Tab-separated table of C-alpha atoms in Angstrom:
chain	number	residue	atom	x	y	z
A	1	MET	CA	37.942	14.680	31.388
A	2	ARG	CA	38.851	13.928	27.767
A	3	LYS	CA	40.046	10.475	28.839
A	4	VAL	CA	36.718	9.802	30.547
A	5	LEU	CA	34.776	10.955	27.487
A	6	PHE	CA	36.983	8.884	25.186
A	7	THR	CA	36.433	5.821	27.367
A	8	LEU	CA	32.669	6.389	27.384
A	9	VAL	CA	32.555	6.745	23.601
A	10	LEU	CA	34.659	3.601	23.216
A	11	VAL	CA	32.321	1.663	25.507
A	12	LEU	CA	29.309	2.845	23.520
A	13	LEU	CA	30.953	1.880	20.250
A	14	LEU	CA	31.819	-1.541	21.603
A	15	ALA	CA	28.251	-1.931	22.851
A	16	THR	CA	26.998	-1.088	19.385
A	17	VAL	CA	29.272	-3.657	17.779
A	18	VAL	CA	28.306	-6.301	20.331
A	19	GLY	CA	24.649	-5.405	19.845
A	20	SER	CA	25.049	-5.750	16.094
A	21	VAL	CA	26.615	-9.198	16.478
A	22	ALA	CA	23.960	-10.218	18.987
A	23	GLY	CA	21.322	-8.877	16.637
A	24	GLN	CA	22.397	-11.555	14.201
A	25	ASP	CA	22.300	-14.257	16.868
A	26	GLY	CA	19.076	-14.063	18.837
A	27	GLU	CA	18.670	-10.344	19.571
A	28	PRO	CA	14.975	-9.420	19.176
A	29	LEU	CA	14.064	-7.648	15.943
A	30	VAL	CA	11.615	-4.858	16.781
A	31	ILE	CA	9.398	-3.650	13.933
A	32	GLY	CA	7.410	-0.444	14.340
A	33	LEU	CA	4.007	-0.713	12.640
A	34	LEU	CA	2.272	2.631	11.986
A	35	VAL	CA	-1.479	2.214	11.454
A	36	ASP	CA	-4.724	4.176	11.590
A	37	GLN	CA	-7.098	2.701	14.173
A	38	SER	CA	-9.177	5.787	14.963
A	39	GLY	CA	-9.025	8.211	12.024
A	40	PRO	CA	-10.581	8.501	8.557
A	41	LEU	CA	-8.620	5.526	7.175
A	42	THR	CA	-9.304	3.105	10.024
A	43	ILE	CA	-10.555	0.383	7.693
A	44	TYR	CA	-7.205	0.368	5.901
A	45	GLY	CA	-5.339	0.407	9.212
A	46	HIS	CA	-6.926	-2.889	10.206
A	47	GLU	CA	-6.142	-4.376	6.799
A	48	LEU	CA	-2.525	-3.271	7.163
A	49	GLU	CA	-2.102	-4.781	10.630
A	50	ASN	CA	-3.826	-8.072	9.842
A	51	GLY	CA	-2.060	-8.548	6.535
A	52	PHE	CA	1.386	-7.662	7.835
A	53	LYS	CA	1.181	-9.998	10.813
A	54	LEU	CA	-0.092	-12.864	8.672
A	55	GLY	CA	2.689	-12.208	6.174
A	56	LEU	CA	5.279	-12.590	8.919
A	57	LEU	CA	3.680	-15.862	10.007
A	58	TYR	CA	3.594	-17.215	6.466
A	59	ALA	CA	7.194	-16.263	5.753
A	60	ALA	CA	8.312	-17.882	9.028
A	61	GLY	CA	6.283	-21.053	8.454
A	62	VAL	CA	4.215	-20.542	11.606
A	63	ASP	CA	0.605	-21.737	11.521
A	64	PRO	CA	-1.764	-19.715	13.748
A	65	ALA	CA	-3.949	-22.824	14.015
A	66	ASP	CA	-1.315	-24.194	16.369
A	67	TYR	CA	-2.089	-21.235	18.675
A	68	ASP	CA	-5.904	-21.427	18.577
A	69	ASN	CA	-5.784	-18.976	15.646
A	70	ASN	CA	-4.545	-16.211	17.927
A	71	VAL	CA	-2.262	-14.244	15.604
A	72	ASP	CA	-0.446	-12.337	18.330
A	73	ASP	CA	0.309	-15.528	20.228
A	74	ALA	CA	1.596	-17.111	17.032
A	75	LEU	CA	3.866	-14.125	16.373
A	76	ALA	CA	5.807	-15.023	19.510
A	77	ALA	CA	7.098	-18.042	17.585
A	78	VAL	CA	8.309	-16.038	14.577
A	79	THR	CA	12.038	-15.666	14.018
A	80	ILE	CA	13.866	-14.066	11.102
A	81	ALA	CA	17.523	-15.001	10.621
A	82	GLY	CA	17.458	-16.442	14.126
A	83	ARG	CA	16.032	-13.268	15.652
A	84	PRO	CA	12.691	-13.329	17.487
A	85	VAL	CA	10.326	-10.708	16.120
A	86	GLU	CA	8.385	-8.097	18.076
A	87	VAL	CA	5.787	-5.944	16.301
A	88	VAL	CA	4.989	-2.700	18.122
A	89	VAL	CA	1.807	-1.049	16.795
A	90	ARG	CA	1.035	2.675	16.953
A	91	ASP	CA	-2.201	4.403	15.902
A	92	ASN	CA	-1.526	7.754	14.207
A	93	ALA	CA	-5.170	8.451	13.207
A	94	SER	CA	-3.766	9.647	9.848
A	95	ASP	CA	-2.197	12.677	11.518
A	96	ALA	CA	1.227	13.481	10.043
A	97	ASP	CA	2.697	15.110	13.150
A	98	THR	CA	1.500	12.268	15.376
A	99	ALA	CA	2.985	9.683	13.025
A	100	ALA	CA	6.378	11.405	12.840
A	101	SER	CA	6.499	11.640	16.636
A	102	GLN	CA	5.515	7.991	16.999
A	103	ALA	CA	8.134	6.933	14.452
A	104	ARG	CA	10.855	8.663	16.477
A	105	GLU	CA	9.542	7.136	19.697
A	106	LEU	CA	9.462	3.666	18.157
A	107	ILE	CA	13.089	3.986	17.130
A	108	GLU	CA	14.491	5.793	20.154
A	109	GLN	CA	12.448	4.225	22.970
A	110	GLU	CA	11.166	0.899	21.649
A	111	GLY	CA	14.293	-0.001	19.690
A	112	ALA	CA	12.532	-0.411	16.339
A	113	GLU	CA	15.009	-1.252	13.587
A	114	ILE	CA	12.475	-1.193	10.730
A	115	LEU	CA	9.337	0.924	10.252
A	116	VAL	CA	6.236	-0.196	8.320
A	117	GLY	CA	3.162	1.882	7.389
A	118	ALA	CA	0.947	3.773	6.974
A	119	PRO	CA	-2.473	4.068	5.264
A	120	SER	CA	-2.194	7.846	4.730
A	121	SER	CA	0.084	9.168	1.988
A	122	GLY	CA	0.279	12.528	3.743
A	123	VAL	CA	1.605	10.812	6.857
A	124	MET	CA	4.414	9.168	4.951
A	125	THR	CA	6.383	12.304	3.995
A	126	GLY	CA	7.320	13.068	7.590
A	127	VAL	CA	7.951	9.418	8.415
A	128	GLN	CA	10.235	9.115	5.380
A	129	GLN	CA	12.365	11.915	6.819
A	130	VAL	CA	12.440	10.284	10.248
A	131	ALA	CA	13.654	7.044	8.662
A	132	VAL	CA	16.521	8.829	6.914
A	133	ASP	CA	17.466	10.873	9.951
A	134	SER	CA	17.464	7.750	12.132
A	135	ASP	CA	19.137	5.526	9.528
A	136	VAL	CA	16.427	2.870	9.438
A	137	ILE	CA	14.514	1.195	6.609
A	138	LEU	CA	10.893	2.243	6.013
A	139	LEU	CA	8.484	-0.002	4.121
A	140	ALA	CA	5.601	2.209	2.966
A	141	ALA	CA	2.243	0.396	3.047
A	142	PRO	CA	-0.414	0.863	1.806
A	143	ALA	CA	-0.092	4.632	1.113
A	144	ALA	CA	-0.356	4.990	-2.678
A	145	SER	CA	0.813	8.497	-3.618
A	146	PRO	CA	3.362	8.350	-6.463
A	147	ALA	CA	5.348	11.036	-4.615
A	148	ILE	CA	6.515	8.522	-1.986
A	149	THR	CA	8.747	6.801	-4.522
A	150	GLY	CA	9.016	9.911	-6.697
A	151	ALA	CA	9.460	13.503	-5.567
A	152	ASN	CA	9.903	12.417	-1.938
A	153	PHE	CA	12.204	9.498	-2.750
A	154	ASN	CA	14.965	8.559	-0.366
A	155	VAL	CA	17.097	5.440	-0.364
A	156	ASN	CA	15.693	4.219	2.975
A	157	THR	CA	12.098	3.972	1.682
A	158	PHE	CA	10.684	0.968	-0.194
A	159	ARG	CA	7.116	0.256	-1.248
A	160	ILE	CA	5.757	-3.219	-1.973
A	161	CYS	CA	2.233	-1.862	-2.486
A	162	ARG	CA	1.265	-0.276	-5.794
A	163	ASN	CA	1.041	3.433	-6.514
A	164	THR	CA	-1.874	5.073	-8.305
A	165	PHE	CA	-0.026	5.273	-11.613
A	166	GLN	CA	-0.387	1.494	-11.726
A	167	ASP	CA	-4.143	1.846	-11.186
A	168	PHE	CA	-4.584	4.081	-14.204
A	169	LEU	CA	-2.145	2.189	-16.427
A	170	ALA	CA	-4.019	-1.034	-15.741
A	171	PHE	CA	-7.353	0.592	-16.572
A	172	ALA	CA	-6.278	2.586	-19.649
A	173	PRO	CA	-6.998	-0.201	-22.184
A	174	PHE	CA	-10.512	-0.556	-20.730
A	175	ALA	CA	-11.319	3.160	-20.886
A	176	THR	CA	-13.327	2.621	-24.070
A	177	ALA	CA	-15.501	4.924	-26.127
A	178	GLU	CA	-18.489	3.737	-24.097
A	179	LEU	CA	-17.213	5.868	-21.230
A	180	GLY	CA	-16.668	8.940	-23.375
A	181	THR	CA	-13.395	10.748	-23.895
A	182	ASN	CA	-13.867	13.867	-21.758
A	183	PHE	CA	-13.238	13.314	-18.053
A	184	VAL	CA	-13.316	15.459	-14.928
A	185	ILE	CA	-11.577	14.549	-11.643
A	186	LEU	CA	-12.982	14.984	-8.122
A	187	ALA	CA	-10.220	14.275	-5.616
A	188	ILE	CA	-9.305	14.527	-1.941
A	189	ASP	CA	-7.415	17.727	-1.196
A	190	ASN	CA	-4.342	16.014	0.223
A	191	ASP	CA	-1.098	14.484	-0.978
A	192	PHE	CA	-2.759	11.267	-2.116
A	193	GLY	CA	-5.493	13.081	-4.041
A	194	ARG	CA	-3.250	15.615	-5.746
A	195	ALA	CA	-0.503	13.183	-6.696
A	196	SER	CA	-3.055	10.669	-7.944
A	197	ALA	CA	-4.879	13.310	-9.982
A	198	ALA	CA	-1.578	14.099	-11.666
A	199	ALA	CA	-0.995	10.387	-12.293
A	200	ALA	CA	-4.390	10.119	-14.012
A	201	GLY	CA	-2.821	11.979	-16.910
A	202	VAL	CA	-1.588	8.620	-18.208
A	203	LEU	CA	-5.173	7.940	-19.313
A	204	SER	CA	-4.391	10.185	-22.275
A	205	SER	CA	-2.883	7.026	-23.776
A	206	ALA	CA	-6.464	5.780	-24.092
A	207	GLY	CA	-7.556	8.967	-25.841
A	208	ILE	CA	-8.992	10.614	-22.737
A	209	THR	CA	-8.773	14.328	-22.086
A	210	PHE	CA	-9.654	16.277	-18.949
A	211	VAL	CA	-12.087	19.139	-19.481
A	212	GLN	CA	-10.795	21.230	-16.557
A	213	ASP	CA	-8.446	21.201	-13.620
A	214	PRO	CA	-9.254	18.673	-10.886
A	215	ILE	CA	-11.926	19.615	-8.356
A	216	TYR	CA	-10.600	19.138	-4.812
A	217	ALA	CA	-12.575	18.617	-1.590
A	218	PRO	CA	-11.325	18.118	2.000
A	219	LEU	CA	-11.169	14.545	3.323
A	220	GLU	CA	-13.556	15.468	6.146
A	221	THR	CA	-16.278	16.628	3.709
A	222	THR	CA	-19.777	15.441	4.595
A	223	ASP	CA	-21.755	17.479	2.056
A	224	PHE	CA	-20.350	16.994	-1.429
A	225	THR	CA	-23.107	18.991	-3.134
A	226	PRO	CA	-21.042	22.067	-4.157
A	227	TYR	CA	-18.265	19.877	-5.538
A	228	LEU	CA	-20.655	17.601	-7.403
A	229	GLN	CA	-22.425	20.643	-8.861
A	230	GLN	CA	-19.081	21.619	-10.361
A	231	VAL	CA	-18.766	18.120	-11.769
A	232	LEU	CA	-22.247	18.315	-13.311
A	233	SER	CA	-21.562	21.689	-14.911
A	234	SER	CA	-18.188	20.632	-16.328
A	235	GLY	CA	-19.574	19.149	-19.538
A	236	ALA	CA	-17.588	15.951	-18.990
A	237	ASP	CA	-18.614	12.512	-20.248
A	238	ALA	CA	-17.263	10.840	-17.106
A	239	VAL	CA	-16.182	11.727	-13.583
A	240	LEU	CA	-13.182	10.102	-11.944
A	241	PRO	CA	-13.523	10.291	-8.124
A	242	ILE	CA	-10.194	9.808	-6.344
A	243	TRP	CA	-11.170	9.121	-2.740
A	244	ALA	CA	-10.291	6.883	0.201
A	245	GLY	CA	-11.627	5.808	3.565
A	246	ASP	CA	-15.065	5.556	5.092
A	247	SER	CA	-16.236	8.886	3.642
A	248	SER	CA	-16.228	7.130	0.255
A	249	VAL	CA	-19.643	5.756	1.213
A	250	THR	CA	-21.031	9.277	1.719
A	251	LEU	CA	-19.494	10.515	-1.519
A	252	PHE	CA	-21.029	7.785	-3.649
A	253	GLN	CA	-24.398	8.049	-1.912
A	254	GLN	CA	-24.498	11.733	-2.807
A	255	ILE	CA	-23.304	11.017	-6.349
A	256	ASP	CA	-26.413	8.866	-6.708
A	257	GLU	CA	-28.749	11.322	-4.932
A	258	LEU	CA	-27.728	14.145	-7.259
A	259	GLY	CA	-28.151	11.970	-10.346
A	260	VAL	CA	-24.542	12.320	-11.455
A	261	GLY	CA	-24.616	8.833	-12.949
A	262	ASP	CA	-27.595	9.814	-15.113
A	263	GLN	CA	-25.550	12.515	-16.849
A	264	MET	CA	-22.110	10.905	-17.068
A	265	ALA	CA	-20.186	7.751	-16.349
A	266	VAL	CA	-18.756	7.376	-12.841
A	267	VAL	CA	-15.339	5.714	-13.020
A	268	SER	CA	-13.636	4.941	-9.726
A	269	ALA	CA	-11.488	2.234	-8.164
A	270	PHE	CA	-13.355	-0.485	-6.330
A	271	ASN	CA	-12.781	-0.169	-2.607
A	272	SER	CA	-12.704	-2.320	0.525
A	273	ASN	CA	-15.504	-4.839	0.862
A	274	ASP	CA	-17.421	-3.065	3.636
A	275	ILE	CA	-17.381	0.190	1.670
A	276	VAL	CA	-18.508	-1.497	-1.541
A	277	ALA	CA	-21.299	-3.378	0.262
A	278	ASN	CA	-22.713	-0.039	1.437
A	279	SER	CA	-22.556	1.639	-1.962
A	280	ASP	CA	-25.629	2.450	-4.029
A	281	PRO	CA	-27.161	-0.326	-6.180
A	282	SER	CA	-26.803	1.974	-9.189
A	283	ASN	CA	-23.087	1.058	-9.138
A	284	ILE	CA	-23.869	-2.549	-10.117
A	285	GLY	CA	-22.565	-3.133	-13.611
A	286	ASN	CA	-19.683	-0.647	-13.263
A	287	ILE	CA	-16.299	-1.702	-14.606
A	288	SER	CA	-13.121	-0.496	-12.896
A	289	TRP	CA	-9.742	-1.479	-11.512
A	290	ILE	CA	-9.132	-2.969	-8.107
A	291	VAL	CA	-5.918	-3.519	-6.176
A	292	TYR	CA	-6.924	-6.937	-4.841
A	293	HIS	CA	-9.932	-9.083	-4.125
A	294	TYR	CA	-9.453	-12.323	-2.269
A	295	SER	CA	-11.406	-14.323	-4.870
A	296	PHE	CA	-9.222	-13.360	-7.855
A	297	PRO	CA	-5.717	-14.854	-7.427
A	298	ASP	CA	-5.396	-18.596	-7.935
A	299	ASN	CA	-2.206	-19.659	-6.195
A	300	PRO	CA	-1.177	-21.460	-2.975
A	301	ILE	CA	-0.021	-18.295	-1.174
A	302	ASN	CA	-3.356	-16.565	-1.629
A	303	ASP	CA	-5.125	-19.783	-0.629
A	304	TRP	CA	-3.124	-19.792	2.627
A	305	LEU	CA	-3.909	-16.108	3.229
A	306	VAL	CA	-7.648	-16.551	2.682
A	307	GLU	CA	-7.940	-19.703	4.789
A	308	THR	CA	-5.824	-18.358	7.645
A	309	HIS	CA	-7.488	-14.925	7.633
A	310	ARG	CA	-10.919	-16.538	7.844
A	311	ALA	CA	-9.834	-18.695	10.765
A	312	ALA	CA	-8.132	-15.871	12.657
A	313	PHE	CA	-10.495	-12.953	11.983
A	314	ASP	CA	-13.760	-14.590	10.860
A	315	ASP	CA	-13.592	-12.566	7.641
A	316	VAL	CA	-11.909	-12.627	4.252
A	317	PRO	CA	-8.769	-10.617	3.415
A	318	ASP	CA	-9.573	-7.176	2.062
A	319	LEU	CA	-8.231	-4.519	-0.293
A	320	PHE	CA	-4.842	-3.843	1.361
A	321	THR	CA	-4.434	-7.056	3.338
A	322	GLU	CA	-2.547	-8.478	0.357
A	323	CYS	CA	0.122	-5.813	-0.085
A	324	SER	CA	0.718	-5.638	3.659
A	325	PHE	CA	1.199	-9.416	3.630
A	326	ALA	CA	3.642	-9.065	0.712
A	327	THR	CA	5.465	-6.287	2.582
A	328	ALA	CA	6.140	-8.722	5.422
A	329	GLN	CA	7.376	-11.287	2.907
A	330	ALA	CA	9.839	-8.781	1.404
A	331	LEU	CA	11.042	-7.680	4.842
A	332	THR	CA	11.625	-11.295	5.856
A	333	ALA	CA	13.473	-12.149	2.650
A	334	ALA	CA	15.763	-9.138	3.017
A	335	VAL	CA	16.605	-9.730	6.686
A	336	GLU	CA	17.260	-13.398	5.982
A	337	ALA	CA	19.555	-12.396	3.103
A	338	THR	CA	21.537	-10.092	5.401
A	339	SER	CA	21.746	-12.729	8.169
A	340	GLY	CA	19.821	-10.457	10.510
A	341	ASP	CA	21.533	-7.137	9.747
A	342	THR	CA	18.843	-4.454	9.441
A	343	LEU	CA	21.077	-1.448	8.754
A	344	PRO	CA	20.301	0.283	5.450
A	345	ASP	CA	23.757	-0.468	4.043
A	346	ALA	CA	22.868	-4.162	4.219
A	347	MET	CA	19.109	-4.009	3.592
A	348	ILE	CA	19.104	-1.743	0.540
A	349	PRO	CA	21.063	-4.151	-1.707
A	350	ALA	CA	18.903	-7.017	-0.469
A	351	LEU	CA	15.658	-5.232	-1.356
A	352	GLU	CA	16.650	-3.529	-4.610
A	353	GLY	CA	15.638	-5.821	-7.452
A	354	LEU	CA	14.051	-8.395	-5.125
A	355	MET	CA	11.596	-10.663	-6.960
A	356	PHE	CA	9.303	-13.040	-5.114
A	357	GLU	CA	5.922	-14.767	-5.215
A	358	GLY	CA	3.111	-13.367	-3.060
A	359	PRO	CA	-0.687	-13.421	-2.852
A	360	LYS	CA	-1.162	-11.798	-6.275
A	361	GLY	CA	1.592	-13.768	-8.014
A	362	SER	CA	4.899	-12.185	-9.037
A	363	TYR	CA	6.256	-9.060	-7.310
A	364	ALA	CA	9.442	-7.166	-8.202
A	365	ILE	CA	11.046	-4.138	-6.515
A	366	ARG	CA	12.471	-1.703	-9.077
A	367	PRO	CA	16.013	-0.767	-7.975
A	368	SER	CA	15.930	2.863	-9.132
A	369	ASP	CA	12.971	4.174	-7.126
A	370	HIS	CA	12.185	1.226	-4.804
A	371	GLN	CA	8.645	0.926	-6.212
A	372	ALA	CA	7.289	-2.604	-6.451
A	373	LEU	CA	5.795	-3.695	-9.750
A	374	VAL	CA	2.728	-5.844	-9.107
A	375	PRO	CA	-0.272	-7.323	-10.938
A	376	MET	CA	-3.605	-5.480	-10.955
A	377	TYR	CA	-7.184	-6.471	-11.730
A	378	ILE	CA	-10.074	-5.200	-13.848
A	379	ALA	CA	-13.512	-6.254	-12.643
A	380	ARG	CA	-17.223	-5.683	-13.060
A	381	LEU	CA	-19.392	-5.130	-9.960
A	382	VAL	CA	-22.226	-7.688	-10.160
A	383	ASN	CA	-23.846	-7.541	-6.711
A	384	LEU	CA	-23.626	-5.936	-3.275
A	385	ASP	CA	-24.972	-8.704	-1.069
A	386	ASP	CA	-23.083	-11.928	-1.697
A	387	PRO	CA	-22.674	-13.609	1.730
A	388	ASP	CA	-19.026	-14.411	0.907
A	389	GLN	CA	-18.416	-10.857	-0.370
A	390	LYS	CA	-17.878	-12.118	-3.912
A	391	PHE	CA	-19.103	-8.900	-5.474
A	392	TYR	CA	-17.248	-9.041	-8.785
A	393	GLU	CA	-16.747	-10.694	-12.102
A	394	LEU	CA	-13.051	-10.751	-12.923
A	395	LEU	CA	-12.475	-9.358	-16.422
A	396	ALA	CA	-8.686	-9.301	-16.560
A	397	GLU	CA	-5.545	-9.789	-14.524
A	398	VAL	CA	-2.922	-7.325	-15.722
A	399	PRO	CA	0.628	-8.635	-15.121
A	400	ALA	CA	3.206	-6.427	-13.432
A	401	ALA	CA	5.340	-6.263	-16.570
A	402	GLU	CA	2.463	-4.640	-18.480
A	403	ILE	CA	1.831	-1.769	-16.048
A	404	ILE	CA	5.200	-0.201	-15.354
A	405	PRO	CA	4.765	3.225	-13.722
A	406	PRO	CA	6.990	6.100	-14.826
A	407	ILE	CA	10.090	6.886	-12.806
A	408	LEU	CA	9.480	10.215	-11.094
A	409	LEU	CA	12.771	10.682	-9.255
A	410	PRO	CA	14.155	14.174	-8.630
A	411	GLU	CA	16.205	15.314	-11.616
A	412	ALA	CA	19.434	15.506	-9.617
A	413	ILE	CA	19.487	11.727	-9.024
A	414	ALA	CA	17.331	10.342	-11.830
A	415	ALA	CA	20.038	9.490	-14.362
A	416	GLU	CA	22.318	7.824	-11.830
A	417	ARG	CA	19.550	5.720	-10.300
A	418	THR	CA	17.761	4.650	-13.475
A	419	ALA	CA	21.019	3.066	-14.584
A	420	LEU	CA	20.436	0.515	-11.798
A	421	ASP	CA	17.423	-0.904	-13.643
A	422	THR	CA	19.121	-2.417	-16.710
A	423	ASP	CA	19.430	-6.022	-15.517
A	424	PHE	CA	16.207	-5.766	-13.543
A	425	MET	CA	14.123	-4.841	-16.596
A	426	ALA	CA	15.530	-7.772	-18.537
A	427	SER	CA	14.476	-10.124	-15.724
A	428	LEU	CA	11.076	-8.444	-15.401
A	429	ALA	CA	10.241	-9.246	-19.001
A	430	GLU	CA	10.326	-12.923	-18.056
A	431	MET	CA	7.875	-12.541	-15.165
A	432	THR	CA	4.448	-14.142	-15.592
A	433	PRO	CA	1.550	-14.436	-13.140
A	434	GLU	CA	1.646	-17.563	-11.012
A	435	SER	CA	-1.034	-20.034	-12.036
């Protein structure tokens, strides 16, 4: 019996070795893409899927125009390090348990070697654990909670998208006396909202103080009145809503209906185009930060993204299309560097410290916490009805090297991992936006 078991184990080991060699010579590379197509963050799920697929096409040099602008047909021509690529999409509806189950299924049944996603920060915690347990690389996108590359850090997780610390650091110099110095936060009661509310503390560098603890409301809230009454009675000069998804429209409609903007400044990130277009006209003239708008970057990669996205989807790229596109670029660069080996032992060195040009210009993955450092934008909302969705006046592009988020690694590993950043930081100082 032992001999039979030994033989079986040996056969399996040999199959693994052969599979590994084949994986570097034509074996399909299966990527599991975790999106939200039916939950509260559906709009971001579509941006993630469209941007990621286009990023793979760009990195592989495949033009969807050669396939009648059918992106999925064009993906059949994509190879990375000689390996044909298969993208298997799963809709988790922003449910953490569903996403963790799907991640395991993608790995165990579909053969996914790399996971990408998802829009929800709360979803990512469980998926991060699945990636470690299954020994695969996870590229978090576009979930923005600082905890993903902080308190929940593990060596298998990388993020090419920004985290919310970068939002606030970019905006801090623009948080002028015109906005007042006393702020109150209204945030989603989930991982993204709580971690982002904590990150907003960096605004103290601009002389801002928070008059009370953050006010939290559930993501599924439809009547914000009791929460906005707390905002109005706080005595603050400005309110900082930290929200995401389609319910942002309801929140800002009710902010206007209750006259919040008449009593204090309303300072919030600019959102996806469809959400902004449905916001109240009273928001015109607001100044805030934005992750990406297709009309801001001036470089050939963004030009390709905009032109190809229009042709394929009859629309312009949106808020998170860019970082999903850049995620595909980073994945491709790493797998090419490893000659097709997707195991973490090979991928981690290839991704740590990776610098490349993407739709926003220069991107760099910090080795210590695997957080990408990326440019951000400050803009003024000037209209809500431009037919090309050009809603903004660009006030400033803030280079990646000027908005470096703090390293929030667990204390037990912080000192050892931050030592990895020495050469990286020297190189980062030389980074400038592509022009």
